[in-house]
Amino acid sequence: MKGTRWYVYGGVLLVAMALATVQLIGMLREAGEGAAVGAADTSGRIQLLWLHHFDEPGSQAWIDSGIRQFQEKHPNVTVTAMPLDGGDYMSLLRMRIASGEMPDLYMLDHLFGAQDIIEAGFAADLTGRASLKQVEPRYLKGGSSEDGRTWMLPIDANGLGVTYNKEVFAKAGIKRLPETWNEFLTLCQRLEQSGVTPIAAGYKDTWTLFWDLATDLVPSTLLNDPLLVEKLSDGTRTFEASADSLAQPLHRLAERFAYVNSHPFETSWDEARTMVAEGKAAMIVGGTWSVDGVRSVNPDVSLGLFPLPYSDDPADSLFPMKATGGIVVNPLSPHADLALELLDWFARPEMGDSLQRNKRSVSVLKGVEQGFDPAIAELNRGYIETNRTVDWSGVQTGFTNQQLARAFSVAVADYLIDPGRGVDALLRGLDEVVVQSGKREGDEGR
């Protein structure tokens, strides 16, 4: 059995959230931030706080390098970049709002699910700002609202697909990448027969399970219904009424679950990426950020990327790409002008180069060469430059109903562990959660 029952997993999830909250409060107390956010200490030094959710060493090296250079230009400024747990990032950010301790800068993955933060006045309007002219126009869409206003500085373009160890593929005699779902399953069987784990799954970190599913769900379903997740979150659409859209991606997730490592719900993201880095597993399903994650364990590992097939039509094998979020400035900070200057600092081509060298993802800034990593360079040649990509900038992926978001992770885990309960039961259970959260009454909206 690849995991434990859902209630154990759910308990672990709730405990992890509680620990993350306690950890955050402890960090704040230790740092003595509280009212010090955007303030000056007794020596006259200005302190800026920047919240993000990057845990990979390369991502943090990129942020640290920019901050170090900025502080050299501003000797009286101290910028603290604080990473929060990616799975609970938005909840923890909202905790800051509730406690009156919003940071001076913070990261958003997308505008969907953050409208309340923007409407509350915690995001500076960046429309027309000179630094945004450094961004390739096609990548501004994800950071702009329907009225054309821009709220964040995009930093990189991420894709959804499969990161694989080329040496493991070669040892298994695999010379051709799959372009259909049946070919992908055949690939997994061949890898398993060669004695290697086909897919590394680190579902102990719940965000990895979500993005494993989203790698299929986005191109197969959400591109045709970009606001489906929002409708499910606010109760205007039921899960049961969306069964035709959700069932097949969930079925395919269960099919490939047969090829993941043992005890995936007890395996962390760090352990999963180490498996691929050391050749114990062949693939990770998720975002292109996995390249940085795997290479941070083994810089010399030979990696490649391909889109996860979801149909039996090779023409559907396109790589979903978009600018996934960026840097937001809190205009209510007493030093918002300085925070905006720091944002501008990260829009320079030099920081685009640094991002690609350290974070190993595609910079969205103009004039930045993209041959920094063999896997990303191959992605650029094979998909981006040949128009074999699909833009998912308008797709909402995150549930704005936090109670539903937590229940969804637990329900999907339960389904994978015990697929006999069926997708229909999973969807009915999620509709009950929406009703319990007060977003819909009884059968209304069905």
mmCIF file of N, CA and C in Angstrom, residues 334-445:
data_model
loop_
_atom_site.group_PDB
_atom_site.id
_atom_site.type_symbol
_atom_site.label_atom_id
_atom_site.label_comp_id
_atom_site.label_asym_id
_atom_site.label_seq_id
_atom_site.Cartn_x
_atom_site.Cartn_y
_atom_site.Cartn_z
ATOM 1 N N PRO A 334 5.201 52.250 5.192
ATOM 2 C CA PRO A 334 5.741 53.601 5.359
ATOM 3 C C PRO A 334 6.926 53.882 4.437
ATOM 4 N N HIS A 335 7.481 52.823 3.852
ATOM 5 C CA HIS A 335 8.597 52.991 2.920
ATOM 6 C C HIS A 335 8.263 52.342 1.582
ATOM 7 N N ALA A 336 7.033 52.597 1.112
ATOM 8 C CA ALA A 336 6.586 52.015 -0.152
ATOM 9 C C ALA A 336 7.455 52.463 -1.318
ATOM 10 N N ASP A 337 7.927 53.721 -1.302
ATOM 11 C CA ASP A 337 8.775 54.205 -2.396
ATOM 12 C C ASP A 337 10.064 53.403 -2.482
ATOM 13 N N LEU A 338 10.627 53.070 -1.327
ATOM 14 C CA LEU A 338 11.859 52.278 -1.310
ATOM 15 C C LEU A 338 11.576 50.841 -1.743
ATOM 16 N N ALA A 339 10.425 50.319 -1.352
ATOM 17 C CA ALA A 339 10.035 48.978 -1.771
ATOM 18 C C ALA A 339 9.853 48.929 -3.288
ATOM 19 N N LEU A 340 9.276 49.993 -3.860
ATOM 20 C CA LEU A 340 9.129 50.063 -5.312
ATOM 21 C C LEU A 340 10.492 50.125 -5.998
ATOM 22 N N GLU A 341 11.429 50.802 -5.375
ATOM 23 C CA GLU A 341 12.775 50.867 -5.943
ATOM 24 C C GLU A 341 13.429 49.481 -5.931
ATOM 25 N N LEU A 342 13.165 48.706 -4.871
ATOM 26 C CA LEU A 342 13.686 47.342 -4.819
ATOM 27 C C LEU A 342 13.041 46.489 -5.917
ATOM 28 N N LEU A 343 11.746 46.681 -6.135
ATOM 29 C CA LEU A 343 11.071 45.979 -7.233
ATOM 30 C C LEU A 343 11.731 46.326 -8.564
ATOM 31 N N ASP A 344 11.995 47.618 -8.786
ATOM 32 C CA ASP A 344 12.649 48.046 -10.027
ATOM 33 C C ASP A 344 14.020 47.390 -10.172
ATOM 34 N N TRP A 345 14.693 47.216 -9.047
ATOM 35 C CA TRP A 345 16.036 46.619 -9.055
ATOM 36 C C TRP A 345 15.996 45.211 -9.644
ATOM 37 N N PHE A 346 14.931 44.479 -9.325
ATOM 38 C CA PHE A 346 14.817 43.098 -9.804
ATOM 39 C C PHE A 346 14.302 43.025 -11.240
ATOM 40 N N ALA A 347 13.987 44.174 -11.838
ATOM 41 C CA ALA A 347 13.568 44.207 -13.239
ATOM 42 C C ALA A 347 14.740 44.461 -14.174
ATOM 43 N N ARG A 348 15.939 44.594 -13.632
ATOM 44 C CA ARG A 348 17.108 44.844 -14.478
ATOM 45 C C ARG A 348 17.543 43.541 -15.168
ATOM 46 N N PRO A 349 18.077 43.633 -16.392
ATOM 47 C CA PRO A 349 18.555 42.432 -17.092
ATOM 48 C C PRO A 349 19.571 41.638 -16.278
ATOM 49 N N GLU A 350 20.377 42.344 -15.465
ATOM 50 C CA GLU A 350 21.359 41.635 -14.639
ATOM 51 C C GLU A 350 20.676 40.657 -13.678
ATOM 52 N N MET A 351 19.504 41.068 -13.158
ATOM 53 C CA MET A 351 18.791 40.173 -12.253
ATOM 54 C C MET A 351 18.093 39.062 -13.028
ATOM 55 N N GLY A 352 17.760 39.324 -14.307
ATOM 56 C CA GLY A 352 17.241 38.256 -15.149
ATOM 57 C C GLY A 352 18.293 37.184 -15.380
ATOM 58 N N ASP A 353 19.532 37.635 -15.626
ATOM 59 C CA ASP A 353 20.636 36.681 -15.776
ATOM 60 C C ASP A 353 20.850 35.900 -14.482
ATOM 61 N N SER A 354 20.801 36.609 -13.358
ATOM 62 C CA SER A 354 20.997 35.953 -12.061
ATOM 63 C C SER A 354 19.906 34.926 -11.810
ATOM 64 N N LEU A 355 18.673 35.269 -12.154
ATOM 65 C CA LEU A 355 17.560 34.338 -11.965
ATOM 66 C C LEU A 355 17.795 33.055 -12.754
ATOM 67 N N GLN A 356 18.235 33.205 -13.982
ATOM 68 C CA GLN A 356 18.438 32.027 -14.819
ATOM 69 C C GLN A 356 19.625 31.196 -14.359
ATOM 70 N N ARG A 357 20.675 31.835 -13.883
ATOM 71 C CA ARG A 357 21.830 31.081 -13.393
ATOM 72 C C ARG A 357 21.505 30.361 -12.091
ATOM 73 N N ASN A 358 20.774 31.027 -11.214
ATOM 74 C CA ASN A 358 20.528 30.480 -9.887
ATOM 75 C C ASN A 358 19.216 29.702 -9.795
ATOM 76 N N LYS A 359 18.117 30.315 -10.191
ATOM 77 C CA LYS A 359 16.807 29.683 -10.079
ATOM 78 C C LYS A 359 16.543 28.694 -11.220
ATOM 79 N N ARG A 360 17.285 28.845 -12.296
ATOM 80 C CA ARG A 360 17.201 27.942 -13.447
ATOM 81 C C ARG A 360 15.793 27.883 -14.032
ATOM 82 N N SER A 361 15.231 29.066 -14.268
ATOM 83 C CA SER A 361 13.956 29.152 -14.957
ATOM 84 C C SER A 361 14.044 30.264 -15.989
ATOM 85 N N VAL A 362 13.048 30.378 -16.832
ATOM 86 C CA VAL A 362 13.093 31.290 -17.964
ATOM 87 C C VAL A 362 12.750 32.706 -17.525
ATOM 88 N N SER A 363 13.687 33.619 -17.663
ATOM 89 C CA SER A 363 13.428 35.014 -17.320
ATOM 90 C C SER A 363 12.454 35.616 -18.322
ATOM 91 N N VAL A 364 11.591 36.530 -17.834
ATOM 92 C CA VAL A 364 10.635 37.199 -18.714
ATOM 93 C C VAL A 364 11.145 38.566 -19.148
ATOM 94 N N LEU A 365 12.366 38.897 -18.761
ATOM 95 C CA LEU A 365 12.918 40.212 -19.088
ATOM 96 C C LEU A 365 13.519 40.221 -20.484
ATOM 97 N N LYS A 366 13.437 41.372 -21.131
ATOM 98 C CA LYS A 366 13.973 41.524 -22.482
ATOM 99 C C LYS A 366 15.502 41.450 -22.461
ATOM 100 N N GLY A 367 16.045 40.902 -23.548
ATOM 101 C CA GLY A 367 17.491 40.917 -23.724
ATOM 102 C C GLY A 367 18.263 39.943 -22.872
ATOM 103 N N VAL A 368 17.590 38.945 -22.308
ATOM 104 C CA VAL A 368 18.268 37.961 -21.467
ATOM 105 C C VAL A 368 18.385 36.652 -22.238
ATOM 106 N N GLU A 369 19.603 36.179 -22.424
ATOM 107 C CA GLU A 369 19.830 34.928 -23.147
ATOM 108 C C GLU A 369 19.298 33.752 -22.327
ATOM 109 N N GLN A 370 18.805 32.710 -23.017
ATOM 110 C CA GLN A 370 18.173 31.610 -22.307
ATOM 111 C C GLN A 370 18.915 30.286 -22.475
ATOM 112 N N GLY A 371 20.212 30.328 -22.654
ATOM 113 C CA GLY A 371 20.985 29.105 -22.769
ATOM 114 C C GLY A 371 21.692 28.733 -21.491
ATOM 115 N N PHE A 372 21.150 29.175 -20.359
ATOM 116 C CA PHE A 372 21.823 29.039 -19.067
ATOM 117 C C PHE A 372 21.813 27.620 -18.525
ATOM 118 N N ASP A 373 20.815 26.835 -18.862
ATOM 119 C CA ASP A 373 20.704 25.455 -18.374
ATOM 120 C C ASP A 373 20.338 24.562 -19.545
ATOM 121 N N PRO A 374 21.006 23.432 -19.696
ATOM 122 C CA PRO A 374 20.724 22.573 -20.857
ATOM 123 C C PRO A 374 19.262 22.164 -20.976
ATOM 124 N N ALA A 375 18.611 21.855 -19.846
ATOM 125 C CA ALA A 375 17.212 21.418 -19.903
ATOM 126 C C ALA A 375 16.303 22.553 -20.352
ATOM 127 N N ILE A 376 16.526 23.754 -19.821
ATOM 128 C CA ILE A 376 15.690 24.895 -20.187
ATOM 129 C C ILE A 376 15.999 25.343 -21.613
ATOM 130 N N ALA A 377 17.284 25.283 -22.004
ATOM 131 C CA ALA A 377 17.650 25.630 -23.377
ATOM 132 C C ALA A 377 16.971 24.682 -24.364
ATOM 133 N N GLU A 378 16.890 23.414 -23.993
ATOM 134 C CA GLU A 378 16.221 22.418 -24.831
ATOM 135 C C GLU A 378 14.719 22.700 -24.901
ATOM 136 N N LEU A 379 14.132 23.097 -23.768
ATOM 137 C CA LEU A 379 12.722 23.491 -23.740
ATOM 138 C C LEU A 379 12.486 24.681 -24.663
ATOM 139 N N ASN A 380 13.404 25.631 -24.630
ATOM 140 C CA ASN A 380 13.286 26.828 -25.460
ATOM 141 C C ASN A 380 13.337 26.469 -26.949
ATOM 142 N N ARG A 381 14.317 25.628 -27.326
ATOM 143 C CA ARG A 381 14.473 25.242 -28.730
ATOM 144 C C ARG A 381 13.334 24.357 -29.208
ATOM 145 N N GLY A 382 12.968 23.389 -28.367
ATOM 146 C CA GLY A 382 12.017 22.376 -28.815
ATOM 147 C C GLY A 382 10.562 22.777 -28.732
ATOM 148 N N TYR A 383 10.250 23.743 -27.864
ATOM 149 C CA TYR A 383 8.837 24.080 -27.657
ATOM 150 C C TYR A 383 8.554 25.575 -27.791
ATOM 151 N N ILE A 384 9.309 26.418 -27.070
ATOM 152 C CA ILE A 384 8.994 27.850 -27.068
ATOM 153 C C ILE A 384 9.234 28.466 -28.434
ATOM 154 N N GLU A 385 10.428 28.239 -29.018
ATOM 155 C CA GLU A 385 10.766 28.852 -30.300
ATOM 156 C C GLU A 385 9.996 28.231 -31.463
ATOM 157 N N THR A 386 9.493 27.023 -31.290
ATOM 158 C CA THR A 386 8.767 26.352 -32.372
ATOM 159 C C THR A 386 7.247 26.447 -32.198
ATOM 160 N N ASN A 387 6.812 27.291 -31.254
ATOM 161 C CA ASN A 387 5.382 27.512 -31.010
ATOM 162 C C ASN A 387 4.646 26.238 -30.627
ATOM 163 N N ARG A 388 5.322 25.370 -29.902
ATOM 164 C CA ARG A 388 4.675 24.158 -29.400
ATOM 165 C C ARG A 388 4.299 24.335 -27.928
ATOM 166 N N THR A 389 3.850 25.546 -27.606
ATOM 167 C CA THR A 389 3.422 25.856 -26.247
ATOM 168 C C THR A 389 1.970 26.323 -26.276
ATOM 169 N N VAL A 390 1.370 26.362 -25.109
ATOM 170 C CA VAL A 390 0.025 26.897 -24.955
ATOM 171 C C VAL A 390 0.048 27.813 -23.734
ATOM 172 N N ASP A 391 -0.586 28.984 -23.867
ATOM 173 C CA ASP A 391 -0.570 29.991 -22.814
ATOM 174 C C ASP A 391 -1.696 29.726 -21.815
ATOM 175 N N TRP A 392 -1.331 29.550 -20.548
ATOM 176 C CA TRP A 392 -2.350 29.324 -19.519
ATOM 177 C C TRP A 392 -2.424 30.486 -18.522
ATOM 178 N N SER A 393 -2.087 31.689 -19.003
ATOM 179 C CA SER A 393 -2.097 32.862 -18.137
ATOM 180 C C SER A 393 -3.478 33.157 -17.558
ATOM 181 N N GLY A 394 -4.528 32.862 -18.308
ATOM 182 C CA GLY A 394 -5.866 33.187 -17.841
ATOM 183 C C GLY A 394 -6.518 32.108 -17.000
ATOM 184 N N VAL A 395 -5.755 31.077 -16.648
ATOM 185 C CA VAL A 395 -6.316 29.945 -15.921
ATOM 186 C C VAL A 395 -6.149 30.133 -14.417
ATOM 187 N N GLN A 396 -7.243 29.983 -13.677
ATOM 188 C CA GLN A 396 -7.161 29.991 -12.224
ATOM 189 C C GLN A 396 -6.938 28.565 -11.749
ATOM 190 N N THR A 397 -5.932 28.371 -10.910
ATOM 191 C CA THR A 397 -5.630 27.027 -10.418
ATOM 192 C C THR A 397 -5.874 26.875 -8.924
ATOM 193 N N GLY A 398 -5.860 27.962 -8.165
ATOM 194 C CA GLY A 398 -5.969 27.858 -6.711
ATOM 195 C C GLY A 398 -7.377 28.134 -6.204
ATOM 196 N N PHE A 399 -7.853 27.311 -5.270
ATOM 197 C CA PHE A 399 -9.154 27.528 -4.651
ATOM 198 C C PHE A 399 -9.096 28.737 -3.726
ATOM 199 N N THR A 400 -10.035 29.655 -3.885
ATOM 200 C CA THR A 400 -10.095 30.809 -2.992
ATOM 201 C C THR A 400 -10.779 30.447 -1.677
ATOM 202 N N ASN A 401 -11.564 29.381 -1.678
ATOM 203 C CA ASN A 401 -12.186 28.861 -0.466
ATOM 204 C C ASN A 401 -11.156 27.963 0.218
ATOM 205 N N GLN A 402 -10.531 28.460 1.295
ATOM 206 C CA GLN A 402 -9.433 27.732 1.918
ATOM 207 C C GLN A 402 -9.885 26.420 2.548
ATOM 208 N N GLN A 403 -11.100 26.391 3.086
ATOM 209 C CA GLN A 403 -11.627 25.143 3.628
ATOM 210 C C GLN A 403 -11.746 24.099 2.522
ATOM 211 N N LEU A 404 -12.185 24.544 1.359
ATOM 212 C CA LEU A 404 -12.307 23.650 0.216
ATOM 213 C C LEU A 404 -10.936 23.221 -0.287
ATOM 214 N N ALA A 405 -9.976 24.127 -0.292
ATOM 215 C CA ALA A 405 -8.624 23.793 -0.758
ATOM 216 C C ALA A 405 -8.028 22.668 0.074
ATOM 217 N N ARG A 406 -8.189 22.759 1.391
ATOM 218 C CA ARG A 406 -7.656 21.704 2.264
ATOM 219 C C ARG A 406 -8.404 20.392 2.052
ATOM 220 N N ALA A 407 -9.726 20.486 1.936
ATOM 221 C CA ALA A 407 -10.526 19.279 1.741
ATOM 222 C C ALA A 407 -10.204 18.616 0.403
ATOM 223 N N PHE A 408 -9.922 19.420 -0.611
ATOM 224 C CA PHE A 408 -9.608 18.882 -1.929
ATOM 225 C C PHE A 408 -8.344 18.022 -1.872
ATOM 226 N N SER A 409 -7.307 18.529 -1.200
ATOM 227 C CA SER A 409 -6.059 17.759 -1.080
ATOM 228 C C SER A 409 -6.296 16.433 -0.376
ATOM 229 N N VAL A 410 -7.074 16.476 0.703
ATOM 230 C CA VAL A 410 -7.349 15.253 1.450
ATOM 231 C C VAL A 410 -8.193 14.286 0.615
ATOM 232 N N ALA A 411 -9.181 14.826 -0.100
ATOM 233 C CA ALA A 411 -10.063 13.972 -0.899
ATOM 234 C C ALA A 411 -9.311 13.297 -2.040
ATOM 235 N N VAL A 412 -8.424 14.032 -2.697
ATOM 236 C CA VAL A 412 -7.644 13.442 -3.789
ATOM 237 C C VAL A 412 -6.710 12.372 -3.248
ATOM 238 N N ALA A 413 -6.101 12.630 -2.085
ATOM 239 C CA ALA A 413 -5.232 11.631 -1.468
ATOM 240 C C ALA A 413 -6.027 10.374 -1.122
ATOM 241 N N ASP A 414 -7.215 10.566 -0.569
ATOM 242 C CA ASP A 414 -8.080 9.436 -0.225
ATOM 243 C C ASP A 414 -8.420 8.627 -1.468
ATOM 244 N N TYR A 415 -8.718 9.309 -2.552
ATOM 245 C CA TYR A 415 -9.072 8.643 -3.810
ATOM 246 C C TYR A 415 -7.897 7.817 -4.342
ATOM 247 N N LEU A 416 -6.690 8.355 -4.249
ATOM 248 C CA LEU A 416 -5.526 7.628 -4.743
ATOM 249 C C LEU A 416 -5.248 6.383 -3.900
ATOM 250 N N ILE A 417 -5.409 6.527 -2.593
ATOM 251 C CA ILE A 417 -5.142 5.399 -1.699
ATOM 252 C C ILE A 417 -6.221 4.329 -1.830
ATOM 253 N N ASP A 418 -7.465 4.779 -2.033
ATOM 254 C CA ASP A 418 -8.587 3.850 -2.138
ATOM 255 C C ASP A 418 -9.451 4.231 -3.339
ATOM 256 N N PRO A 419 -8.983 3.950 -4.556
ATOM 257 C CA PRO A 419 -9.734 4.342 -5.757
ATOM 258 C C PRO A 419 -11.091 3.672 -5.869
ATOM 259 N N GLY A 420 -11.322 2.651 -5.063
ATOM 260 C CA GLY A 420 -12.595 1.952 -5.109
ATOM 261 C C GLY A 420 -13.764 2.828 -4.708
ATOM 262 N N ARG A 421 -13.484 3.893 -3.947
ATOM 263 C CA ARG A 421 -14.578 4.788 -3.544
ATOM 264 C C ARG A 421 -15.116 5.572 -4.730
ATOM 265 N N GLY A 422 -14.295 5.720 -5.781
ATOM 266 C CA GLY A 422 -14.754 6.331 -7.019
ATOM 267 C C GLY A 422 -14.705 7.845 -7.044
ATOM 268 N N VAL A 423 -14.647 8.373 -8.245
ATOM 269 C CA VAL A 423 -14.592 9.822 -8.436
ATOM 270 C C VAL A 423 -15.912 10.468 -8.023
ATOM 271 N N ASP A 424 -17.037 9.785 -8.273
ATOM 272 C CA ASP A 424 -18.339 10.362 -7.934
ATOM 273 C C ASP A 424 -18.433 10.655 -6.445
ATOM 274 N N ALA A 425 -17.961 9.735 -5.616
ATOM 275 C CA ALA A 425 -18.002 9.946 -4.169
ATOM 276 C C ALA A 425 -17.094 11.095 -3.766
ATOM 277 N N LEU A 426 -15.957 11.191 -4.421
ATOM 278 C CA LEU A 426 -15.030 12.292 -4.153
ATOM 279 C C LEU A 426 -15.701 13.636 -4.423
ATOM 280 N N LEU A 427 -16.358 13.748 -5.563
ATOM 281 C CA LEU A 427 -16.983 15.008 -5.959
ATOM 282 C C LEU A 427 -18.168 15.364 -5.059
ATOM 283 N N ARG A 428 -18.959 14.350 -4.679
ATOM 284 C CA ARG A 428 -20.090 14.618 -3.775
ATOM 285 C C ARG A 428 -19.584 15.120 -2.430
ATOM 286 N N GLY A 429 -18.518 14.529 -1.950
ATOM 287 C CA GLY A 429 -17.948 14.955 -0.668
ATOM 288 C C GLY A 429 -17.464 16.394 -0.707
ATOM 289 N N LEU A 430 -16.888 16.803 -1.829
ATOM 290 C CA LEU A 430 -16.404 18.177 -1.949
ATOM 291 C C LEU A 430 -17.565 19.161 -2.026
ATOM 292 N N ASP A 431 -18.659 18.760 -2.657
ATOM 293 C CA ASP A 431 -19.846 19.625 -2.672
ATOM 294 C C ASP A 431 -20.382 19.827 -1.259
ATOM 295 N N GLU A 432 -20.300 18.805 -0.436
ATOM 296 C CA GLU A 432 -20.749 18.935 0.953
ATOM 297 C C GLU A 432 -19.865 19.928 1.708
ATOM 298 N N VAL A 433 -18.580 19.932 1.399
ATOM 299 C CA VAL A 433 -17.674 20.884 2.039
ATOM 300 C C VAL A 433 -18.042 22.313 1.667
ATOM 301 N N VAL A 434 -18.394 22.515 0.399
ATOM 302 C CA VAL A 434 -18.780 23.855 -0.051
ATOM 303 C C VAL A 434 -20.026 24.320 0.704
ATOM 304 N N VAL A 435 -20.984 23.424 0.878
ATOM 305 C CA VAL A 435 -22.199 23.765 1.618
ATOM 306 C C VAL A 435 -21.852 24.097 3.067
ATOM 307 N N GLN A 436 -20.991 23.282 3.684
ATOM 308 C CA GLN A 436 -20.603 23.507 5.079
ATOM 309 C C GLN A 436 -19.852 24.815 5.260
ATOM 310 N N SER A 437 -19.158 25.245 4.219
ATOM 311 C CA SER A 437 -18.399 26.492 4.316
ATOM 312 C C SER A 437 -19.278 27.708 4.123
ATOM 313 N N GLY A 438 -20.576 27.471 3.812
ATOM 314 C CA GLY A 438 -21.506 28.575 3.670
ATOM 315 C C GLY A 438 -21.532 29.200 2.283
ATOM 316 N N LYS A 439 -20.841 28.596 1.335
ATOM 317 C CA LYS A 439 -20.811 29.135 -0.026
ATOM 318 C C LYS A 439 -22.034 28.744 -0.842
ATOM 319 N N ARG A 440 -22.747 27.710 -0.378
ATOM 320 C CA ARG A 440 -23.931 27.290 -1.115
ATOM 321 C C ARG A 440 -24.851 26.573 -0.137
ATOM 322 N N GLU A 441 -26.138 26.692 -0.329
ATOM 323 C CA GLU A 441 -27.109 26.059 0.549
ATOM 324 C C GLU A 441 -27.736 24.854 -0.131
ATOM 325 N N GLY A 442 -27.692 23.737 0.543
ATOM 326 C CA GLY A 442 -28.357 22.513 0.046
ATOM 327 C C GLY A 442 -28.022 22.195 -1.381
ATOM 328 N N ASP A 443 -29.040 22.021 -2.204
ATOM 329 C CA ASP A 443 -28.855 21.660 -3.606
ATOM 330 C C ASP A 443 -28.797 22.862 -4.511
ATOM 331 N N GLU A 444 -28.765 24.070 -3.944
ATOM 332 C CA GLU A 444 -28.755 25.270 -4.771
ATOM 333 C C GLU A 444 -27.534 25.300 -5.668
ATOM 334 N N GLY A 445 -27.697 25.622 -6.936
ATOM 335 C CA GLY A 445 -26.582 25.757 -7.878
ATOM 336 C C GLY A 445 -26.232 24.459 -8.574
#
